[in-house]
Amino acid sequence: MNKGREKSQKLEVDIILDAAKEQAVVREYYKTHLLAKSYQAVFPKTSEAVARERCKEILRKPENIQYMQDLIDRNAAKGYASLDRVKSFLTEVMEGKVSDQFGLEASLADRIKAAEDIIRCEGGFKDKSEVRVNVNVADMLKAARERATARQLPKAAEIIDVTPTGSVK
């Protein structure tokens, strides 16, 4: 009977942990609006395609939709701008619709910077490059040994003696 109770308690803990992880994925998505990156922030060993699909599944659940809305409401109450609102503002700057405090149009440099920020927000620029190399070191060492063996000098019987035998005048 204790085993059954322990098993049900373990299942409850797993469900709570899963809910906490799902909320972490939702929070990451709220920050970045990138499906795969949001899921991979919580589950780093997941491939990008799988992460994208699993994040979509998490975001479709009613409890997670409500959690996302709570995040939006909480940050709006604090006066924080949502990512969509920030991107909208940057778009207006880029298009020259926003003037500075003196009524002057945004400079070209400011407009380009706004465009770069929008692209970066959408994941267009890669700040980091990740390179994975799959190398079998044992095979490389074996091939190197074979090359070295092939380059060795001929056998002792095939070496020609070139030492002088007589006196040189």
mmCIF file of N, CA and C in Angstrom, residues 54-135:
data_model
loop_
_atom_site.group_PDB
_atom_site.id
_atom_site.type_symbol
_atom_site.label_atom_id
_atom_site.label_comp_id
_atom_site.label_asym_id
_atom_site.label_seq_id
_atom_site.Cartn_x
_atom_site.Cartn_y
_atom_site.Cartn_z
ATOM 1 N N ARG A 54 7.476 21.283 -29.817
ATOM 2 C CA ARG A 54 7.104 21.121 -28.402
ATOM 3 C C ARG A 54 6.720 22.454 -27.769
ATOM 4 N N CYS A 55 7.386 23.514 -28.172
ATOM 5 C CA CYS A 55 7.034 24.833 -27.657
ATOM 6 C C CYS A 55 5.630 25.219 -28.115
ATOM 7 N N LYS A 56 5.294 24.917 -29.361
ATOM 8 C CA LYS A 56 3.942 25.195 -29.856
ATOM 9 C C LYS A 56 2.903 24.445 -29.024
ATOM 10 N N GLU A 57 3.192 23.174 -28.718
ATOM 11 C CA GLU A 57 2.269 22.370 -27.904
ATOM 12 C C GLU A 57 2.077 23.000 -26.527
ATOM 13 N N ILE A 58 3.167 23.432 -25.925
ATOM 14 C CA ILE A 58 3.093 24.043 -24.588
ATOM 15 C C ILE A 58 2.272 25.331 -24.643
ATOM 16 N N LEU A 59 2.498 26.142 -25.666
ATOM 17 C CA LEU A 59 1.813 27.428 -25.761
ATOM 18 C C LEU A 59 0.323 27.288 -26.081
ATOM 19 N N ARG A 60 -0.100 26.122 -26.568
ATOM 20 C CA ARG A 60 -1.523 25.891 -26.873
ATOM 21 C C ARG A 60 -2.338 25.491 -25.648
ATOM 22 N N LYS A 61 -1.664 25.038 -24.588
ATOM 23 C CA LYS A 61 -2.389 24.578 -23.402
ATOM 24 C C LYS A 61 -3.078 25.759 -22.714
ATOM 25 N N PRO A 62 -4.334 25.574 -22.302
ATOM 26 C CA PRO A 62 -5.076 26.685 -21.685
ATOM 27 C C PRO A 62 -4.391 27.286 -20.461
ATOM 28 N N GLU A 63 -3.810 26.431 -19.601
ATOM 29 C CA GLU A 63 -3.160 26.964 -18.399
ATOM 30 C C GLU A 63 -1.942 27.812 -18.752
ATOM 31 N N ASN A 64 -1.261 27.474 -19.857
ATOM 32 C CA ASN A 64 -0.100 28.253 -20.265
ATOM 33 C C ASN A 64 -0.518 29.532 -20.995
ATOM 34 N N ILE A 65 -1.641 29.476 -21.696
ATOM 35 C CA ILE A 65 -2.185 30.689 -22.306
ATOM 36 C C ILE A 65 -2.532 31.688 -21.206
ATOM 37 N N GLN A 66 -3.151 31.185 -20.143
ATOM 38 C CA GLN A 66 -3.505 32.041 -19.007
ATOM 39 C C GLN A 66 -2.250 32.594 -18.331
ATOM 40 N N TYR A 67 -1.207 31.747 -18.195
ATOM 41 C CA TYR A 67 0.038 32.186 -17.573
ATOM 42 C C TYR A 67 0.680 33.297 -18.411
ATOM 43 N N MET A 68 0.648 33.146 -19.729
ATOM 44 C CA MET A 68 1.199 34.168 -20.625
ATOM 45 C C MET A 68 0.425 35.478 -20.452
ATOM 46 N N GLN A 69 -0.879 35.389 -20.389
ATOM 47 C CA GLN A 69 -1.698 36.590 -20.205
ATOM 48 C C GLN A 69 -1.402 37.251 -18.860
ATOM 49 N N ASP A 70 -1.180 36.429 -17.831
ATOM 50 C CA ASP A 70 -0.816 36.971 -16.515
ATOM 51 C C ASP A 70 0.518 37.719 -16.578
ATOM 52 N N LEU A 71 1.483 37.161 -17.321
ATOM 53 C CA LEU A 71 2.772 37.840 -17.488
ATOM 54 C C LEU A 71 2.591 39.188 -18.179
ATOM 55 N N ILE A 72 1.786 39.188 -19.228
ATOM 56 C CA ILE A 72 1.540 40.429 -19.977
ATOM 57 C C ILE A 72 0.874 41.459 -19.077
ATOM 58 N N ASP A 73 -0.162 41.025 -18.346
ATOM 59 C CA ASP A 73 -0.887 41.939 -17.466
ATOM 60 C C ASP A 73 0.008 42.476 -16.350
ATOM 61 N N ARG A 74 0.802 41.580 -15.757
ATOM 62 C CA ARG A 74 1.679 41.974 -14.651
ATOM 63 C C ARG A 74 2.693 43.021 -15.116
ATOM 64 N N ASN A 75 3.291 42.794 -16.281
ATOM 65 C CA ASN A 75 4.291 43.737 -16.780
ATOM 66 C C ASN A 75 3.647 45.040 -17.262
ATOM 67 N N ALA A 76 2.432 44.944 -17.798
ATOM 68 C CA ALA A 76 1.727 46.166 -18.214
ATOM 69 C C ALA A 76 1.379 47.005 -16.984
ATOM 70 N N ALA A 77 1.000 46.352 -15.887
ATOM 71 C CA ALA A 77 0.668 47.077 -14.655
ATOM 72 C C ALA A 77 1.895 47.782 -14.093
ATOM 73 N N LYS A 78 3.061 47.215 -14.306
ATOM 74 C CA LYS A 78 4.300 47.838 -13.831
ATOM 75 C C LYS A 78 4.764 48.940 -14.783
ATOM 76 N N GLY A 79 4.099 49.049 -15.928
ATOM 77 C CA GLY A 79 4.482 50.071 -16.899
ATOM 78 C C GLY A 79 5.503 49.601 -17.904
ATOM 79 N N TYR A 80 5.802 48.297 -17.946
ATOM 80 C CA TYR A 80 6.777 47.764 -18.899
ATOM 81 C C TYR A 80 6.130 47.620 -20.273
ATOM 82 N N ALA A 81 6.901 47.885 -21.288
ATOM 83 C CA ALA A 81 6.417 47.710 -22.651
ATOM 84 C C ALA A 81 6.571 46.252 -23.063
ATOM 85 N N SER A 82 5.620 45.773 -23.816
ATOM 86 C CA SER A 82 5.725 44.410 -24.336
ATOM 87 C C SER A 82 6.699 44.411 -25.510
ATOM 88 N N LEU A 83 7.171 43.245 -25.872
ATOM 89 C CA LEU A 83 8.098 43.123 -26.992
ATOM 90 C C LEU A 83 7.438 43.612 -28.280
ATOM 91 N N ASP A 84 6.163 43.319 -28.455
ATOM 92 C CA ASP A 84 5.460 43.776 -29.649
ATOM 93 C C ASP A 84 5.404 45.300 -29.703
ATOM 94 N N ARG A 85 5.179 45.906 -28.552
ATOM 95 C CA ARG A 85 5.111 47.363 -28.489
ATOM 96 C C ARG A 85 6.469 47.985 -28.814
ATOM 97 N N VAL A 86 7.533 47.377 -28.312
ATOM 98 C CA VAL A 86 8.887 47.872 -28.591
ATOM 99 C C VAL A 86 9.205 47.727 -30.068
ATOM 100 N N LYS A 87 8.871 46.564 -30.646
ATOM 101 C CA LYS A 87 9.124 46.369 -32.076
ATOM 102 C C LYS A 87 8.313 47.350 -32.917
ATOM 103 N N SER A 88 7.103 47.648 -32.487
ATOM 104 C CA SER A 88 6.273 48.624 -33.196
ATOM 105 C C SER A 88 6.931 50.004 -33.165
ATOM 106 N N PHE A 89 7.438 50.397 -32.002
ATOM 107 C CA PHE A 89 8.123 51.683 -31.877
ATOM 108 C C PHE A 89 9.366 51.722 -32.766
ATOM 109 N N LEU A 90 10.169 50.649 -32.736
ATOM 110 C CA LEU A 90 11.380 50.607 -33.565
ATOM 111 C C LEU A 90 11.029 50.689 -35.047
ATOM 112 N N THR A 91 9.928 50.070 -35.428
ATOM 113 C CA THR A 91 9.483 50.128 -36.819
ATOM 114 C C THR A 91 9.125 51.564 -37.203
ATOM 115 N N GLU A 92 8.444 52.266 -36.303
ATOM 116 C CA GLU A 92 8.090 53.665 -36.571
ATOM 117 C C GLU A 92 9.348 54.533 -36.681
ATOM 118 N N VAL A 93 10.350 54.278 -35.837
ATOM 119 C CA VAL A 93 11.616 55.013 -35.927
ATOM 120 C C VAL A 93 12.276 54.723 -37.259
ATOM 121 N N MET A 94 12.324 53.447 -37.625
ATOM 122 C CA MET A 94 12.962 53.058 -38.876
ATOM 123 C C MET A 94 12.285 53.714 -40.081
ATOM 124 N N GLU A 95 10.965 53.830 -40.029
ATOM 125 C CA GLU A 95 10.218 54.424 -41.143
ATOM 126 C C GLU A 95 10.204 55.947 -41.100
ATOM 127 N N GLY A 96 10.815 56.539 -40.084
ATOM 128 C CA GLY A 96 10.895 57.989 -39.990
ATOM 129 C C GLY A 96 9.630 58.650 -39.481
ATOM 130 N N LYS A 97 8.751 57.918 -38.829
ATOM 131 C CA LYS A 97 7.487 58.462 -38.326
ATOM 132 C C LYS A 97 7.630 59.109 -36.947
ATOM 133 N N VAL A 98 8.771 58.905 -36.287
ATOM 134 C CA VAL A 98 8.983 59.426 -34.940
ATOM 135 C C VAL A 98 9.989 60.567 -35.010
ATOM 136 N N SER A 99 9.652 61.667 -34.359
ATOM 137 C CA SER A 99 10.547 62.828 -34.301
ATOM 138 C C SER A 99 11.196 62.886 -32.933
ATOM 139 N N ASP A 100 12.340 63.575 -32.867
ATOM 140 C CA ASP A 100 12.989 63.735 -31.565
ATOM 141 C C ASP A 100 12.341 64.882 -30.792
ATOM 142 N N GLN A 101 12.910 65.233 -29.632
ATOM 143 C CA GLN A 101 12.284 66.237 -28.777
ATOM 144 C C GLN A 101 12.271 67.628 -29.411
ATOM 145 N N PHE A 102 13.084 67.844 -30.449
ATOM 146 C CA PHE A 102 13.109 69.148 -31.119
ATOM 147 C C PHE A 102 12.252 69.162 -32.380
ATOM 148 N N GLY A 103 11.549 68.056 -32.629
ATOM 149 C CA GLY A 103 10.698 67.970 -33.814
ATOM 150 C C GLY A 103 11.446 67.570 -35.068
ATOM 151 N N LEU A 104 12.701 67.168 -34.908
ATOM 152 C CA LEU A 104 13.501 66.749 -36.067
ATOM 153 C C LEU A 104 13.279 65.266 -36.349
ATOM 154 N N GLU A 105 13.344 64.933 -37.619
ATOM 155 C CA GLU A 105 13.208 63.531 -38.019
ATOM 156 C C GLU A 105 14.435 62.744 -37.554
ATOM 157 N N ALA A 106 14.250 61.464 -37.306
ATOM 158 C CA ALA A 106 15.358 60.620 -36.861
ATOM 159 C C ALA A 106 16.439 60.573 -37.939
ATOM 160 N N SER A 107 17.693 60.590 -37.489
ATOM 161 C CA SER A 107 18.803 60.553 -38.444
ATOM 162 C C SER A 107 18.865 59.185 -39.119
ATOM 163 N N LEU A 108 19.600 59.126 -40.205
ATOM 164 C CA LEU A 108 19.753 57.865 -40.929
ATOM 165 C C LEU A 108 20.420 56.819 -40.040
ATOM 166 N N ALA A 109 21.383 57.239 -39.230
ATOM 167 C CA ALA A 109 22.066 56.310 -38.330
ATOM 168 C C ALA A 109 21.088 55.715 -37.318
ATOM 169 N N ASP A 110 20.181 56.566 -36.798
ATOM 170 C CA ASP A 110 19.176 56.079 -35.841
ATOM 171 C C ASP A 110 18.208 55.112 -36.512
ATOM 172 N N ARG A 111 17.847 55.402 -37.735
ATOM 173 C CA ARG A 111 16.913 54.532 -38.468
ATOM 174 C C ARG A 111 17.556 53.181 -38.771
ATOM 175 N N ILE A 112 18.830 53.217 -39.150
ATOM 176 C CA ILE A 112 19.551 51.956 -39.414
ATOM 177 C C ILE A 112 19.686 51.153 -38.131
ATOM 178 N N LYS A 113 20.002 51.816 -37.030
ATOM 179 C CA LYS A 113 20.123 51.129 -35.734
ATOM 180 C C LYS A 113 18.800 50.488 -35.343
ATOM 181 N N ALA A 114 17.685 51.182 -35.571
ATOM 182 C CA ALA A 114 16.368 50.618 -35.265
ATOM 183 C C ALA A 114 16.108 49.380 -36.124
ATOM 184 N N ALA A 115 16.480 49.436 -37.396
ATOM 185 C CA ALA A 115 16.298 48.279 -38.277
ATOM 186 C C ALA A 115 17.137 47.098 -37.800
ATOM 187 N N GLU A 116 18.385 47.366 -37.391
ATOM 188 C CA GLU A 116 19.251 46.299 -36.871
ATOM 189 C C GLU A 116 18.662 45.684 -35.607
ATOM 190 N N ASP A 117 18.108 46.522 -34.739
ATOM 191 C CA ASP A 117 17.497 46.009 -33.502
ATOM 192 C C ASP A 117 16.295 45.123 -33.803
ATOM 193 N N ILE A 118 15.505 45.489 -34.795
ATOM 194 C CA ILE A 118 14.353 44.663 -35.183
ATOM 195 C C ILE A 118 14.839 43.317 -35.711
ATOM 196 N N ILE A 119 15.843 43.355 -36.574
ATOM 197 C CA ILE A 119 16.379 42.110 -37.140
ATOM 198 C C ILE A 119 16.956 41.232 -36.038
ATOM 199 N N ARG A 120 17.696 41.835 -35.114
ATOM 200 C CA ARG A 120 18.289 41.073 -34.006
ATOM 201 C C ARG A 120 17.194 40.447 -33.143
ATOM 202 N N CYS A 121 16.123 41.192 -32.924
ATOM 203 C CA CYS A 121 15.002 40.707 -32.116
ATOM 204 C C CYS A 121 14.334 39.501 -32.782
ATOM 205 N N GLU A 122 14.312 39.502 -34.101
ATOM 206 C CA GLU A 122 13.715 38.387 -34.851
ATOM 207 C C GLU A 122 14.686 37.233 -35.050
ATOM 208 N N GLY A 123 15.908 37.369 -34.556
ATOM 209 C CA GLY A 123 16.891 36.284 -34.675
ATOM 210 C C GLY A 123 17.636 36.307 -35.990
ATOM 211 N N GLY A 124 17.620 37.448 -36.676
ATOM 212 C CA GLY A 124 18.273 37.546 -37.980
ATOM 213 C C GLY A 124 19.782 37.593 -37.908
ATOM 214 N N PHE A 125 20.324 38.218 -36.870
ATOM 215 C CA PHE A 125 21.777 38.271 -36.704
ATOM 216 C C PHE A 125 22.175 37.202 -35.709
ATOM 217 N N LYS A 126 23.255 36.544 -35.998
ATOM 218 C CA LYS A 126 23.780 35.543 -35.083
ATOM 219 C C LYS A 126 24.941 36.160 -34.323
ATOM 220 N N ASP A 127 24.729 36.388 -33.022
ATOM 221 C CA ASP A 127 25.791 36.947 -32.195
ATOM 222 C C ASP A 127 26.852 35.905 -31.870
ATOM 223 N N LYS A 128 26.436 34.649 -31.835
ATOM 224 C CA LYS A 128 27.357 33.568 -31.528
ATOM 225 C C LYS A 128 27.254 32.531 -32.645
ATOM 226 N N SER A 129 28.357 31.914 -32.945
ATOM 227 C CA SER A 129 28.352 30.811 -33.891
ATOM 228 C C SER A 129 28.729 29.555 -33.141
ATOM 229 N N GLU A 130 27.970 28.527 -33.367
ATOM 230 C CA GLU A 130 28.259 27.265 -32.707
ATOM 231 C C GLU A 130 28.702 26.280 -33.773
ATOM 232 N N VAL A 131 29.874 25.704 -33.568
ATOM 233 C CA VAL A 131 30.426 24.746 -34.510
ATOM 234 C C VAL A 131 30.573 23.418 -33.793
ATOM 235 N N ARG A 132 29.996 22.402 -34.392
ATOM 236 C CA ARG A 132 30.137 21.065 -33.827
ATOM 237 C C ARG A 132 30.923 20.215 -34.812
ATOM 238 N N VAL A 133 31.943 19.568 -34.304
ATOM 239 C CA VAL A 133 32.777 18.722 -35.137
ATOM 240 C C VAL A 133 32.677 17.309 -34.611
ATOM 241 N N ASN A 134 32.351 16.416 -35.504
ATOM 242 C CA ASN A 134 32.244 15.016 -35.131
ATOM 243 C C ASN A 134 33.467 14.303 -35.703
ATOM 244 N N VAL A 135 34.452 14.049 -34.863
ATOM 245 C CA VAL A 135 35.715 13.462 -35.299
ATOM 246 C C VAL A 135 35.978 12.211 -34.479
#
